[in-house]
XYZ file of N, CA, C and O in Angstrom:
648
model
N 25.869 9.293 0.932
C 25.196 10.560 1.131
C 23.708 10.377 1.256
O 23.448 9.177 1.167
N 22.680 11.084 1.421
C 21.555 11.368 1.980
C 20.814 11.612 0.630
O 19.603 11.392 0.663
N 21.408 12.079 -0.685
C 20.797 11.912 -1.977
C 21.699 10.974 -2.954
O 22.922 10.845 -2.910
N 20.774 10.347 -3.859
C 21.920 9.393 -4.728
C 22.653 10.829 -5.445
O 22.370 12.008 -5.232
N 23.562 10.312 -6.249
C 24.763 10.697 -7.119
C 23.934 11.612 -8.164
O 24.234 12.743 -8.546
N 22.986 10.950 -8.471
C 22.042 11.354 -9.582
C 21.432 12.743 -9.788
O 21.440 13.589 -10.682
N 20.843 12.591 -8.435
C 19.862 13.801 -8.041
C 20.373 15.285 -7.393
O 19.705 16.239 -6.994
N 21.811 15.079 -7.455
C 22.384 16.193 -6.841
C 22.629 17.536 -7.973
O 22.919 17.211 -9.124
N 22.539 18.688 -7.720
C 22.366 19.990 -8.222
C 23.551 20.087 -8.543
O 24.203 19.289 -7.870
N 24.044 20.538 -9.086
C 25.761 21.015 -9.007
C 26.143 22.218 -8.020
O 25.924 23.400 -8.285
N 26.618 21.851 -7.093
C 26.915 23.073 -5.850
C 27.028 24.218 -6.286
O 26.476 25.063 -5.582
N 27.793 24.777 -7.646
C 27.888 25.747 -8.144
C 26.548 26.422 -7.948
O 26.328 27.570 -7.561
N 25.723 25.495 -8.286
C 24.181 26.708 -8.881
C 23.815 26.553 -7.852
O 23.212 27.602 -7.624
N 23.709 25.676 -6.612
C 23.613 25.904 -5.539
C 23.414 27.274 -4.919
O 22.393 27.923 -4.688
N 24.808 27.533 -4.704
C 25.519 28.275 -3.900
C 25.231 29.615 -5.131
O 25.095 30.601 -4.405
N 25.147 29.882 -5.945
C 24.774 31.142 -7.390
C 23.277 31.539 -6.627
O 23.079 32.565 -5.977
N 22.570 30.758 -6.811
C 21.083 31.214 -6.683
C 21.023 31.382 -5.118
O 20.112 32.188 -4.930
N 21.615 30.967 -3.774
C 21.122 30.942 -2.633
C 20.905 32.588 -1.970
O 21.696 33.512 -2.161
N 20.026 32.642 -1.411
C 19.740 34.358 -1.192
C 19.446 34.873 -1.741
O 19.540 36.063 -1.443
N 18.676 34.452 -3.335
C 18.048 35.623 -4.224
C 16.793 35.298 -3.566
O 16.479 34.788 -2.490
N 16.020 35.892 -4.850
C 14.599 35.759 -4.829
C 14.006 34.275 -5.252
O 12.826 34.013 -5.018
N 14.739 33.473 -5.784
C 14.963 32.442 -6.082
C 14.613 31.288 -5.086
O 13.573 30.647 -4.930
N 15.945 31.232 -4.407
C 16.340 29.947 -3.444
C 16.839 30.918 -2.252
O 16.896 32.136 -2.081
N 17.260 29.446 -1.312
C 17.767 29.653 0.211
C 18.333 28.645 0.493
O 18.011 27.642 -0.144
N 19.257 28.543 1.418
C 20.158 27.329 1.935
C 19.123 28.252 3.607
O 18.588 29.341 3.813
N 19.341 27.050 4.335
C 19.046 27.333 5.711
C 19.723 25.750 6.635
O 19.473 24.565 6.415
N 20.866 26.559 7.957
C 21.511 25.191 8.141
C 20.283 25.272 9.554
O 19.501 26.165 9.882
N 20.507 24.192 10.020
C 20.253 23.498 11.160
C 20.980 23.172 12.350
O 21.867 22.321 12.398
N 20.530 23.959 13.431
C 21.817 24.273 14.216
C 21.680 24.027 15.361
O 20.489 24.269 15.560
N 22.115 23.696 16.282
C 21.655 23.583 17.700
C 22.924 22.690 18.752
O 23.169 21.497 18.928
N 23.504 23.960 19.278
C 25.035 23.535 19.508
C 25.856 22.811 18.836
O 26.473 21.830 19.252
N 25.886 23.344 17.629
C 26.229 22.444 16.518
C 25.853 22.374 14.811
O 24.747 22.913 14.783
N 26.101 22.100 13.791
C 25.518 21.712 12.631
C 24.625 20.432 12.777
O 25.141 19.366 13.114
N 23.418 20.529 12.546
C 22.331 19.597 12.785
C 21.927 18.816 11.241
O 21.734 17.625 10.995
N 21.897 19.999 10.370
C 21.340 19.475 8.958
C 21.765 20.541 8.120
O 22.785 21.220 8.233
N 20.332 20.653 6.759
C 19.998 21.640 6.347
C 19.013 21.804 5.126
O 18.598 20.730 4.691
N 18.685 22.618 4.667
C 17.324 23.117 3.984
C 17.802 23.508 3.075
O 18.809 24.166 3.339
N 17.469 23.397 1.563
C 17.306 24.366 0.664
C 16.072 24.388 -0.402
O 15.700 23.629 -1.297
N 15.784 25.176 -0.063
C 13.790 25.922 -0.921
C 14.095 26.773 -2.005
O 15.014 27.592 -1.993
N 13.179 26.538 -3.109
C 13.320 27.168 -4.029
C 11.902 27.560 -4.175
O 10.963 26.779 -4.019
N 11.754 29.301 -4.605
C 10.390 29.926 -4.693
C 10.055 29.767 -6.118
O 10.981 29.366 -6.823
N 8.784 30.027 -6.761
C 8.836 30.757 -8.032
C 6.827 30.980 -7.894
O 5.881 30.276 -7.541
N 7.008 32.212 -8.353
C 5.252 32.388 -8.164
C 4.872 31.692 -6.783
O 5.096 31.801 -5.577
N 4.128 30.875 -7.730
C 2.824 30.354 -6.238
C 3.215 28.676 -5.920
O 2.600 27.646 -5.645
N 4.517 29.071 -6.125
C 5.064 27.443 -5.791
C 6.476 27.424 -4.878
O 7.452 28.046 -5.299
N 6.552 26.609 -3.480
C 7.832 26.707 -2.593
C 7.963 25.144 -2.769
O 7.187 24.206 -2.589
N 9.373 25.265 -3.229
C 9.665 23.789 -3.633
C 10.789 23.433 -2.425
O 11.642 24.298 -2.225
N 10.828 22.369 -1.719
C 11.675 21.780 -0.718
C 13.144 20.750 -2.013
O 13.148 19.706 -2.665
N 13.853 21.572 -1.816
C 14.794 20.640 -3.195
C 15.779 19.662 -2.075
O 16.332 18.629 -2.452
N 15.864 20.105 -0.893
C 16.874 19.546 -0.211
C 16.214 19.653 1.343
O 15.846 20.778 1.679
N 16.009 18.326 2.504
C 15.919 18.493 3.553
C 17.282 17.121 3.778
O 17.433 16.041 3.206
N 17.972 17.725 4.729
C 18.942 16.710 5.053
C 19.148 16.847 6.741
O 19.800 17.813 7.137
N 18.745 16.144 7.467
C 19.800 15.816 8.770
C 20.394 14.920 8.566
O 20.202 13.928 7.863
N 21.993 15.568 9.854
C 22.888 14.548 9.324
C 22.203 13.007 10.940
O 21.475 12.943 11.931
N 23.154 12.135 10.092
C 22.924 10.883 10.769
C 22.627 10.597 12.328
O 21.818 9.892 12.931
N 23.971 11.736 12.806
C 24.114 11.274 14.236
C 22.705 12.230 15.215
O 22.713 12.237 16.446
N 21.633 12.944 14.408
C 20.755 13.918 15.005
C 19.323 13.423 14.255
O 18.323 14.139 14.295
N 19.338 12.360 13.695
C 18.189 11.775 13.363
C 17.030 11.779 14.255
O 17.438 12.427 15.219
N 16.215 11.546 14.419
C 15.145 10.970 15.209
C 14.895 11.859 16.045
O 13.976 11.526 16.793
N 15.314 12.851 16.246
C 15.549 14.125 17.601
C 14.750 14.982 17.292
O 14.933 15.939 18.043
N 13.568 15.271 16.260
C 12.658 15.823 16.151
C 13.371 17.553 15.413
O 12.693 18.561 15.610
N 14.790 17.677 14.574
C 15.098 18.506 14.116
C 14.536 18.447 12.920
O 13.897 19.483 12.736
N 14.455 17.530 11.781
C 13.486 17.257 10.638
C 12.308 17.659 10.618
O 11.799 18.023 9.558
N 11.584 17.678 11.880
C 10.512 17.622 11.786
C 10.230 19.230 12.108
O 9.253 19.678 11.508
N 10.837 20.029 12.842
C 10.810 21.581 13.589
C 11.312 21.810 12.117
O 10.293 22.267 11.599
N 12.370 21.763 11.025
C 12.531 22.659 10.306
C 11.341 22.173 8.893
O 11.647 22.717 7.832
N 10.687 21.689 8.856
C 9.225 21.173 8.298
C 8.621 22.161 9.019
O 8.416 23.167 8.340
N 8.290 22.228 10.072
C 6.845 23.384 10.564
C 7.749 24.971 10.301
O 7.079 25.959 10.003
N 8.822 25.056 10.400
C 9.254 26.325 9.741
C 9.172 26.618 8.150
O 9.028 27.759 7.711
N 9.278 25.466 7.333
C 9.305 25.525 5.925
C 7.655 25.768 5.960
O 7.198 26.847 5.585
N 6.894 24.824 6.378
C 5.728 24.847 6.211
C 5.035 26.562 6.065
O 4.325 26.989 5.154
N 5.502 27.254 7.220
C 4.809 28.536 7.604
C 5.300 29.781 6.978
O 4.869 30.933 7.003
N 6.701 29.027 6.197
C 7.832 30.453 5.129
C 6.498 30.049 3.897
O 5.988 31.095 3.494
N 6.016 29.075 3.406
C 5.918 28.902 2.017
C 4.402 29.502 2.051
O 3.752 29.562 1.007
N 3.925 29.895 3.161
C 2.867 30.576 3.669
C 1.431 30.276 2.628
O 0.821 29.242 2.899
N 0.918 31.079 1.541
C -0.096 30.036 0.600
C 0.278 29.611 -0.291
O -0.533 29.169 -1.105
N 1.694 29.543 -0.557
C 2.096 28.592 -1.999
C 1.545 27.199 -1.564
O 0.948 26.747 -0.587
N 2.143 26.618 -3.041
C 2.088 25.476 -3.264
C 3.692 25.034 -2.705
O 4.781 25.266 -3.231
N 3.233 24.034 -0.948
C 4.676 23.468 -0.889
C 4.521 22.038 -1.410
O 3.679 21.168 -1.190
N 5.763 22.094 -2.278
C 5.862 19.967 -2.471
C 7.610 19.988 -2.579
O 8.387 20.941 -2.532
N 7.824 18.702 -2.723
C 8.680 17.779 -2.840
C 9.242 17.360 -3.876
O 9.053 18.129 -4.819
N 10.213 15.960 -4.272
C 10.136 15.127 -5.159
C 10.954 14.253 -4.729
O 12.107 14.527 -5.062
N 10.821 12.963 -3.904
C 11.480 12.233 -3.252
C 11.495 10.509 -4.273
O 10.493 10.202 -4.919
N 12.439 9.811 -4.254
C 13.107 8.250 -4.715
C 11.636 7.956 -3.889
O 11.327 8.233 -2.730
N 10.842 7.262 -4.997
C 9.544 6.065 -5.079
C 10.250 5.051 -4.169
O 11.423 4.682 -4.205
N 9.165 4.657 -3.271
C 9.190 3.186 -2.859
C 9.417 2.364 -3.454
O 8.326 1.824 -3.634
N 10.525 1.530 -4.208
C 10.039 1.092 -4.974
C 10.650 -0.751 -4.150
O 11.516 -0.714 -3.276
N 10.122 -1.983 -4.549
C 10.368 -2.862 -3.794
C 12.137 -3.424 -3.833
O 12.788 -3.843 -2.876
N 12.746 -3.195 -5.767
C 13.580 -3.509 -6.304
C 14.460 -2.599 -5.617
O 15.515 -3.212 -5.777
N 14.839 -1.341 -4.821
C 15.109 -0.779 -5.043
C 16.502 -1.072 -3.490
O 16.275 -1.498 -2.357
N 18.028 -0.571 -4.194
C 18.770 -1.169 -2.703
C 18.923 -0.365 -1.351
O 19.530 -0.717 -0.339
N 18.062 1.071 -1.637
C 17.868 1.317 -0.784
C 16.929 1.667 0.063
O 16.879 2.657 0.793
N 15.932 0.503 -0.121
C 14.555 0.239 0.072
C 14.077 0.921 1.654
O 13.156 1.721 1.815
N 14.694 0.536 2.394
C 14.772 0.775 4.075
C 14.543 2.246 3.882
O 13.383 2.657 3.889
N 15.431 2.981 3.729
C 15.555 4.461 3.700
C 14.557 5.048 2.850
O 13.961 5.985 3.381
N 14.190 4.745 1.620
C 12.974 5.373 0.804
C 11.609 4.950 1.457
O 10.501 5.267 1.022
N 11.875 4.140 2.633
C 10.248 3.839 3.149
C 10.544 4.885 4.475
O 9.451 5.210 4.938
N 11.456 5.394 5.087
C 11.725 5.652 6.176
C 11.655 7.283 5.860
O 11.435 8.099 6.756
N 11.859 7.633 4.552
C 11.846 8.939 4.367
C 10.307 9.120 4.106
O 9.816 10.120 4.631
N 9.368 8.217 3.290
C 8.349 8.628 2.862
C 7.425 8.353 4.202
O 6.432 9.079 4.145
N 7.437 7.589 5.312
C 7.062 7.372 6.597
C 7.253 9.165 7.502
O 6.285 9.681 8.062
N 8.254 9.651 7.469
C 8.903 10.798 7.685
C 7.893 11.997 7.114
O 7.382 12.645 8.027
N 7.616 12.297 6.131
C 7.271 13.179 5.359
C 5.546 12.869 5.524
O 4.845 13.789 5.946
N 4.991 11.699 5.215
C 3.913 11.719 5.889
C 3.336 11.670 7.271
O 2.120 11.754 7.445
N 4.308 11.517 8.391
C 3.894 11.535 9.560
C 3.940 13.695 9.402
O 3.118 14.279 10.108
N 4.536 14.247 8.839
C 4.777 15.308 8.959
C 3.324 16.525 8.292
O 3.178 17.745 8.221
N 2.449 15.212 7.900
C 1.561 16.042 7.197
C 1.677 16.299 5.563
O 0.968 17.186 5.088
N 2.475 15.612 4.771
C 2.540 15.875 3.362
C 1.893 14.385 2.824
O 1.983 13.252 3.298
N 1.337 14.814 1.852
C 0.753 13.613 1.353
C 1.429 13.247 -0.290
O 2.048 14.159 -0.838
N 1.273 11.825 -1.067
C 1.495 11.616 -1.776
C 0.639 11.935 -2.894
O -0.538 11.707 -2.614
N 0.844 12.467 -4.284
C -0.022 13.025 -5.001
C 0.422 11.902 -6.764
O -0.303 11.452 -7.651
N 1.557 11.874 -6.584
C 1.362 11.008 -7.761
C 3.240 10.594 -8.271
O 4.214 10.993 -7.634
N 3.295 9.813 -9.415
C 4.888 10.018 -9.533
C 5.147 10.504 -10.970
O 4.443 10.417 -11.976
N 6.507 11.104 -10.748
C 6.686 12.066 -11.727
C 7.745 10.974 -12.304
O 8.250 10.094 -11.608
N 8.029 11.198 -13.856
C 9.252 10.548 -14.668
C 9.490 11.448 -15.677
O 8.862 11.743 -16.694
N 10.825 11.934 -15.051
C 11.313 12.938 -16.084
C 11.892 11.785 -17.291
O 11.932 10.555 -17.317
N 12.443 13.228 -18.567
C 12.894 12.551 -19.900
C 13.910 11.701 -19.854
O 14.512 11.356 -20.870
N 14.241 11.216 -18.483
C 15.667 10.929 -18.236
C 15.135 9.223 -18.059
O 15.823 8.212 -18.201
N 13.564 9.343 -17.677
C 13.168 7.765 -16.975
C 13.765 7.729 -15.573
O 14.093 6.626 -15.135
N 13.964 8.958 -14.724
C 14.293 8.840 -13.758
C 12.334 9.340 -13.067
O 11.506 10.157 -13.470
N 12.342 8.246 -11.815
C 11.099 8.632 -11.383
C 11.181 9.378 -9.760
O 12.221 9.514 -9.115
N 10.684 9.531 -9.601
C 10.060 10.485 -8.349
C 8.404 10.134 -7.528
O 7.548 9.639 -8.261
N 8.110 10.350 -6.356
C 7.272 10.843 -6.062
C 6.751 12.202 -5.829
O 7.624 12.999 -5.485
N 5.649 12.638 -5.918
C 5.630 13.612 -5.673
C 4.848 14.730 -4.428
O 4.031 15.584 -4.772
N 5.081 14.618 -3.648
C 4.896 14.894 -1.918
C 4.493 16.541 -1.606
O 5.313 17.459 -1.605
N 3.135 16.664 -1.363
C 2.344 18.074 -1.276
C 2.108 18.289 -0.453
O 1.569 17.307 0.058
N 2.174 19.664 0.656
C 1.347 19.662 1.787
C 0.779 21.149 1.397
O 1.318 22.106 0.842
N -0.536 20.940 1.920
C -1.590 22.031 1.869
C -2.295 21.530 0.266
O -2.486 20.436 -0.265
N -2.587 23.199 -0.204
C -3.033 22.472 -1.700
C -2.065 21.848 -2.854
O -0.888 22.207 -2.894
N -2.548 20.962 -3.737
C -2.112 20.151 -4.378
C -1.152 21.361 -5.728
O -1.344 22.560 -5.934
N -0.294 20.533 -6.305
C 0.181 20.782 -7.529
C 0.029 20.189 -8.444
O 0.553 19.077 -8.371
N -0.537 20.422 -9.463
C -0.770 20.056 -10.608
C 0.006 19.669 -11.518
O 0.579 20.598 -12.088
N 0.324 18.339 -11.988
C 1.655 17.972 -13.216
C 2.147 18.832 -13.668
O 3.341 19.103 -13.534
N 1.003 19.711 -14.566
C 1.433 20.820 -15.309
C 2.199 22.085 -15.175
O 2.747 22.781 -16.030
N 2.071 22.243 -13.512
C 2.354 23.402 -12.868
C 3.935 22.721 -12.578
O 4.829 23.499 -12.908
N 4.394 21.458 -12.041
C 4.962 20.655 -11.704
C 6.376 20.663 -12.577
O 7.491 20.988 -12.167
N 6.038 20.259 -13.758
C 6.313 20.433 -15.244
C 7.033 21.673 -15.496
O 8.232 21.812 -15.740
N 5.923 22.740 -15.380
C 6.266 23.948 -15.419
C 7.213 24.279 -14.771
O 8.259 24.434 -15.401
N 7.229 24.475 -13.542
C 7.941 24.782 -12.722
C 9.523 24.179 -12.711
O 10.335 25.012 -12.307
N 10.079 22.898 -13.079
C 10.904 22.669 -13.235
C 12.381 23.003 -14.534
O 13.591 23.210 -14.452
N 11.201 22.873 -15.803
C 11.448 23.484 -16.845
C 12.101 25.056 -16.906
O 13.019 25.442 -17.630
N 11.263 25.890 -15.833
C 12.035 27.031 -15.514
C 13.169 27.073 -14.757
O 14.113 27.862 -14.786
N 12.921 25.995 -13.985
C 14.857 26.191 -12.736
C 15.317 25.207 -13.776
O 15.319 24.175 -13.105
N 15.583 24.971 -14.597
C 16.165 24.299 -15.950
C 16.208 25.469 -16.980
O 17.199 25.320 -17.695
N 15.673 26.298 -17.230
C 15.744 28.107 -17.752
C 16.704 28.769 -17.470
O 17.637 29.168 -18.168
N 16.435 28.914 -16.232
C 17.093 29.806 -15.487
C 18.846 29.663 -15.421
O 19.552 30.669 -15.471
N 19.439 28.226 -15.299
C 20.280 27.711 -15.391
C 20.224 26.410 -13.900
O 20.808 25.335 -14.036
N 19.454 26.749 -12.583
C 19.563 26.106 -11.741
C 19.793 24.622 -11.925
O 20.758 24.001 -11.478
N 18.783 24.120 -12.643
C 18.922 22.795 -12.791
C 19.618 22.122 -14.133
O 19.040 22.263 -15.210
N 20.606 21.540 -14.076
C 21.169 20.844 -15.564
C 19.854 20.548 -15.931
O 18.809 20.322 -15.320
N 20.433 20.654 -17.887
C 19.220 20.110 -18.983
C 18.858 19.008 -18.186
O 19.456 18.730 -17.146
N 17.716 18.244 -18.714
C 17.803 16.825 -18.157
C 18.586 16.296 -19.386
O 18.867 16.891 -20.427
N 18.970 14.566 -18.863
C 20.454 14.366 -19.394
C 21.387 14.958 -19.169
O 22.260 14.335 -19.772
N 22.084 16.220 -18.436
C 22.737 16.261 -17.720
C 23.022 16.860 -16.677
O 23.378 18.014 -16.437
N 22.757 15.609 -15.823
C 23.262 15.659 -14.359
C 24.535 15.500 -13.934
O 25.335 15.364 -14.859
N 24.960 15.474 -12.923
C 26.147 15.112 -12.410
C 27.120 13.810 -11.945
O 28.336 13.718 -11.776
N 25.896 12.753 -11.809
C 25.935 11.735 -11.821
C 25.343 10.607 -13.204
O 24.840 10.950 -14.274
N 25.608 9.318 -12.735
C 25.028 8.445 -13.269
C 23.409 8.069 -13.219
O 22.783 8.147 -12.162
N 22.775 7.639 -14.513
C 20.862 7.710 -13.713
C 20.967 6.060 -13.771
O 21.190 5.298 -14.711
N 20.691 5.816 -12.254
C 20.234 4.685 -11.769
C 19.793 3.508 -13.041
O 19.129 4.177 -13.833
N 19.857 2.411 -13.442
C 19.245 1.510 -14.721
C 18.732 0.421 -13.795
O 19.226 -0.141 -12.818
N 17.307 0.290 -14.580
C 16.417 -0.936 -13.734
C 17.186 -1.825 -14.048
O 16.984 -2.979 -13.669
């Protein structure tokens, strides 16, 4: 899949929150299923939790058109990310350079890396103005409130061990 095992939401809360005031699923379409999107709002923050095209529509510049649409929904929030660190050890090294190549050709920049209580790490990927740890922090802690996101410690998967 396109996210490890780890990092996946439980579809349930997925699919609970999509269409509130909350979140959105948005597919990607073009004679066909292309990908898809899902954004989560809160205040002055539009969080990208999910960009996926599928394999066979890569490179075709659909990633990049539903980026200038996310870009212009999240209008003056704070849009960011949280994408798998470069990291050198890592086995799927190719793809975490190819996504973060992706995301910065797109105009988002790298701001710092996040490590939740889990020791699972992240980068953390901003376009326009920056987010602040704290806000960062914040913000997650609440879609962890709310119910969206499992406690940390539990996810759905296994967390990756160096």
């Amino acid at each position: 899949g396109a996210f490890p095992e780890y990092e996946r939401i439980p579809v349930e809360n997925l699919h609970r929150f999509a269409g509130t005031d909350l979140a959105e699923y948005y597919a990607i379409e073009d004679d066909g299923f292309r990908g898809l999107a899902y954004t989560v709002t809160h205040g002055d923050v539009f969080f990208l939790l999910y960009l996926a095209v599928s394999p066979s529509s890569r490179g075709k510049g659909y990633g990049s058109r539903t980026l200038d649409i996310i870009k212009g929904m999240a209008g003056g929030r704070k849009l960011f990310l949280n994408m798998e660190p470069v990291d050198l050890g890592a086995e799927n090294l190719k793809q975490r350079e190819a996504r973060r190549e992706f995301y910065l050709r797109n105009g988002f920049r790298e701001e710092r890396e996040y490590v939740t209580s889990e020791g699972i790490s992240y980068t953390v990927m901003t376009w326009g103005e920056p987010i602040s740890e704290e806000e960062n922090r914040a913000f997650i802690r609440y879609l962890v409130e709310v119910g969206m996101f499992p406690e940390e410690g539990r996810r759905d998967g296994p967390v990756p061990e160096d």
